[in-house]
PDB file of C-alpha atoms in Angstrom:
ATOM      1  CA  MET A 232       0.184  -0.148   0.102  1.00  0.00           C
ATOM      2  CA  THR A 233       1.354   3.477  -0.843  1.00  0.00           C
ATOM      3  CA  ASP A 234       1.536   6.653   1.509  1.00  0.00           C
ATOM      4  CA  GLU A 235      -1.228   9.106   0.397  1.00  0.00           C
ATOM      5  CA  ALA A 236       0.410  12.041   1.582  1.00  0.00           C
ATOM      6  CA  ALA A 237       3.553  11.364  -0.841  1.00  0.00           C
ATOM      7  CA  ASP A 238       1.183  10.423  -3.791  1.00  0.00           C
ATOM      8  CA  PRO A 239       1.684  13.320  -6.500  1.00  0.00           C
ATOM      9  CA  ARG A 240      -1.945  12.091  -8.003  1.00  0.00           C
ATOM     10  CA  VAL A 241      -4.030  12.707  -4.346  1.00  0.00           C
ATOM     11  CA  ASP A 242      -2.236  16.667  -3.987  1.00  0.00           C
ATOM     12  CA  ALA A 243      -3.139  17.344  -7.881  1.00  0.00           C
ATOM     13  CA  ALA A 244      -6.829  15.874  -7.168  1.00  0.00           C
ATOM     14  CA  ALA A 245      -6.676  18.101  -4.089  1.00  0.00           C
ATOM     15  CA  GLU A 246      -5.785  20.978  -5.892  1.00  0.00           C
ATOM     16  CA  LEU A 247      -8.259  20.736  -8.436  1.00  0.00           C
ATOM     17  CA  ALA A 248     -11.032  19.964  -6.201  1.00  0.00           C
ATOM     18  CA  GLY A 249     -10.147  23.534  -4.285  1.00  0.00           C
ATOM     19  CA  PRO A 250     -10.678  24.556  -0.628  1.00  0.00           C
ATOM     20  CA  ALA A 251     -12.285  22.246   1.654  1.00  0.00           C
ATOM     21  CA  ASP A 252     -13.838  25.404   3.178  1.00  0.00           C
ATOM     22  CA  PRO A 253     -14.977  27.900   0.798  1.00  0.00           C
ATOM     23  CA  ALA A 254     -15.206  31.592   1.882  1.00  0.00           C
ATOM     24  CA  GLY A 255     -18.327  32.152   0.067  1.00  0.00           C
ATOM     25  CA  PRO A 256     -19.171  35.027  -2.172  1.00  0.00           C
ATOM     26  CA  VAL A 257     -16.746  37.634  -2.140  1.00  0.00           C
ATOM     27  CA  ALA A 258     -17.273  41.315  -3.075  1.00  0.00           C
ATOM     28  CA  LEU A 259     -15.779  42.756  -6.312  1.00  0.00           C
ATOM     29  CA  GLY A 260     -14.789  46.215  -4.856  1.00  0.00           C
ATOM     30  CA  VAL A 261     -16.602  47.842  -8.277  1.00  0.00           C
ATOM     31  CA  VAL A 262     -16.565  51.578  -7.435  1.00  0.00           C
ATOM     32  CA  ARG A 263     -19.824  53.155  -8.054  1.00  0.00           C
ATOM     33  CA  THR A 264     -19.496  57.121  -9.100  1.00  0.00           C
ATOM     34  CA  PRO A 265     -22.635  58.818  -7.990  1.00  0.00           C
ATOM     35  CA  THR A 266     -24.340  60.722 -11.113  1.00  0.00           C
ATOM     36  CA  GLY A 267     -26.466  63.553  -9.203  1.00  0.00           C
ATOM     37  CA  HIS A 268     -29.488  61.902 -10.196  1.00  0.00           C
ATOM     38  CA  ALA A 269     -30.817  60.686  -6.921  1.00  0.00           C
ATOM     39  CA  GLY A 270     -33.065  57.628  -8.535  1.00  0.00           C
ATOM     40  CA  VAL A 271     -30.359  56.251 -10.615  1.00  0.00           C
ATOM     41  CA  ASP A 272     -27.733  56.542  -7.761  1.00  0.00           C
ATOM     42  CA  ALA A 273     -30.567  54.510  -5.534  1.00  0.00           C
ATOM     43  CA  HIS A 274     -30.266  51.690  -8.354  1.00  0.00           C
ATOM     44  CA  LEU A 275     -26.496  52.163  -8.355  1.00  0.00           C
ATOM     45  CA  VAL A 276     -26.265  51.352  -4.849  1.00  0.00           C
ATOM     46  CA  ARG A 277     -28.910  48.511  -5.161  1.00  0.00           C
ATOM     47  CA  LEU A 278     -26.390  46.818  -7.350  1.00  0.00           C
ATOM     48  CA  ALA A 279     -23.859  45.937  -3.891  1.00  0.00           C
ATOM     49  CA  ASP A 280     -26.833  43.659  -2.976  1.00  0.00           C
ATOM     50  CA  ALA A 281     -25.261  41.445  -5.277  1.00  0.00           C
ATOM     51  CA  ASP A 282     -21.976  41.477  -3.544  1.00  0.00           C
ATOM     52  CA  HIS A 283     -23.800  39.184  -0.920  1.00  0.00           C
ATOM     53  CA  LEU A 284     -25.013  36.822  -2.623  1.00  0.00           C
ATOM     54  CA  GLU A 285     -23.748  33.379  -4.623  1.00  0.00           C
ATOM     55  CA  ALA A 286     -23.601  33.702  -8.951  1.00  0.00           C
ATOM     56  CA  ASP A 287     -27.372  32.674  -9.200  1.00  0.00           C
ATOM     57  CA  GLY A 288     -28.781  35.343  -7.237  1.00  0.00           C
ATOM     58  CA  HIS A 289     -27.264  37.865  -9.049  1.00  0.00           C
ATOM     59  CA  VAL A 290     -30.125  37.912 -12.020  1.00  0.00           C
ATOM     60  CA  GLU A 291     -32.603  39.303  -9.469  1.00  0.00           C
ATOM     61  CA  VAL A 292     -30.673  42.242  -8.615  1.00  0.00           C
ATOM     62  CA  TYR A 293     -29.180  42.852 -12.325  1.00  0.00           C
ATOM     63  CA  GLU A 294     -32.925  42.531 -13.409  1.00  0.00           C
ATOM     64  CA  ASP A 295     -34.342  45.135 -10.939  1.00  0.00           C
ATOM     65  CA  VAL A 296     -31.309  47.662 -11.150  1.00  0.00           C
ATOM     66  CA  HIS A 297     -32.046  46.959 -14.957  1.00  0.00           C
ATOM     67  CA  ARG A 298     -35.657  47.751 -14.545  1.00  0.00           C
ATOM     68  CA  GLY A 299     -35.475  50.887 -12.653  1.00  0.00           C
ATOM     69  CA  LEU A 300     -32.606  52.536 -14.723  1.00  0.00           C
ATOM     70  CA  ARG A 301     -35.016  51.786 -17.907  1.00  0.00           C
ATOM     71  CA  GLU A 302     -37.548  53.716 -15.873  1.00  0.00           C
ATOM     72  CA  ALA A 303     -35.432  56.670 -15.158  1.00  0.00           C
ATOM     73  CA  LEU A 304     -34.542  56.643 -18.964  1.00  0.00           C
ATOM     74  CA  THR A 305     -38.318  56.729 -20.129  1.00  0.00           C
ATOM     75  CA  ALA A 306     -39.149  59.457 -17.581  1.00  0.00           C
ATOM     76  CA  LEU A 307     -36.642  61.611 -19.498  1.00  0.00           C
ATOM     77  CA  ASP A 308     -38.952  61.351 -22.484  1.00  0.00           C
ATOM     78  CA  ALA A 309     -42.074  61.834 -21.007  1.00  0.00           C
ATOM     79  CA  PRO A 310     -43.417  65.423 -21.333  1.00  0.00           C
ATOM     80  CA  PRO A 311     -43.680  67.149 -18.393  1.00  0.00           C
ATOM     81  CA  VAL A 312     -46.446  67.427 -16.314  1.00  0.00           C
ATOM     82  CA  PRO A 313     -48.110  70.823 -16.184  1.00  0.00           C
ATOM     83  CA  GLY A 314     -48.378  72.301 -12.266  1.00  0.00           C
ATOM     84  CA  PRO A 315     -51.808  73.461 -10.962  1.00  0.00           C
ATOM     85  CA  TYR A 316     -51.914  77.120 -12.114  1.00  0.00           C
ATOM     86  CA  GLU A 317     -50.203  76.262 -15.725  1.00  0.00           C
ATOM     87  CA  ASN A 318     -53.649  75.758 -17.351  1.00  0.00           C
ATOM     88  CA  ARG A 319     -55.244  79.178 -17.528  1.00  0.00           C
ATOM     89  CA  SER A 320     -57.311  80.484 -20.545  1.00  0.00           C
TER      90      SER A 320
END
C-alpha cells in the first residue's frame, strides 16, 4: 500500500477540488460613482446587494436595477406634467 501524502496524484486531485471550506461570495469592489440623479444613484447602490449573493442570486438584483434604470430613462422622454396654475385659459 502507498502513502497518500507522498502520492502526487492525491495532491493534484486536492488542488483541482479547491479549498475544503470555501469562504463564500466575495465582493468585487467595483466603484460606483454617483451620478447626481437620486433615482439612478439608488439603483447603482442596489448593485451592492449582489456582492453578498451567490452567482445564481445576481440575476434578480441585475434585473431589478435594469428595470429601474429603464424607468428612469423613460421618464426623461415623458412630457412634463403641467403645474396646477399652468392651464389658465
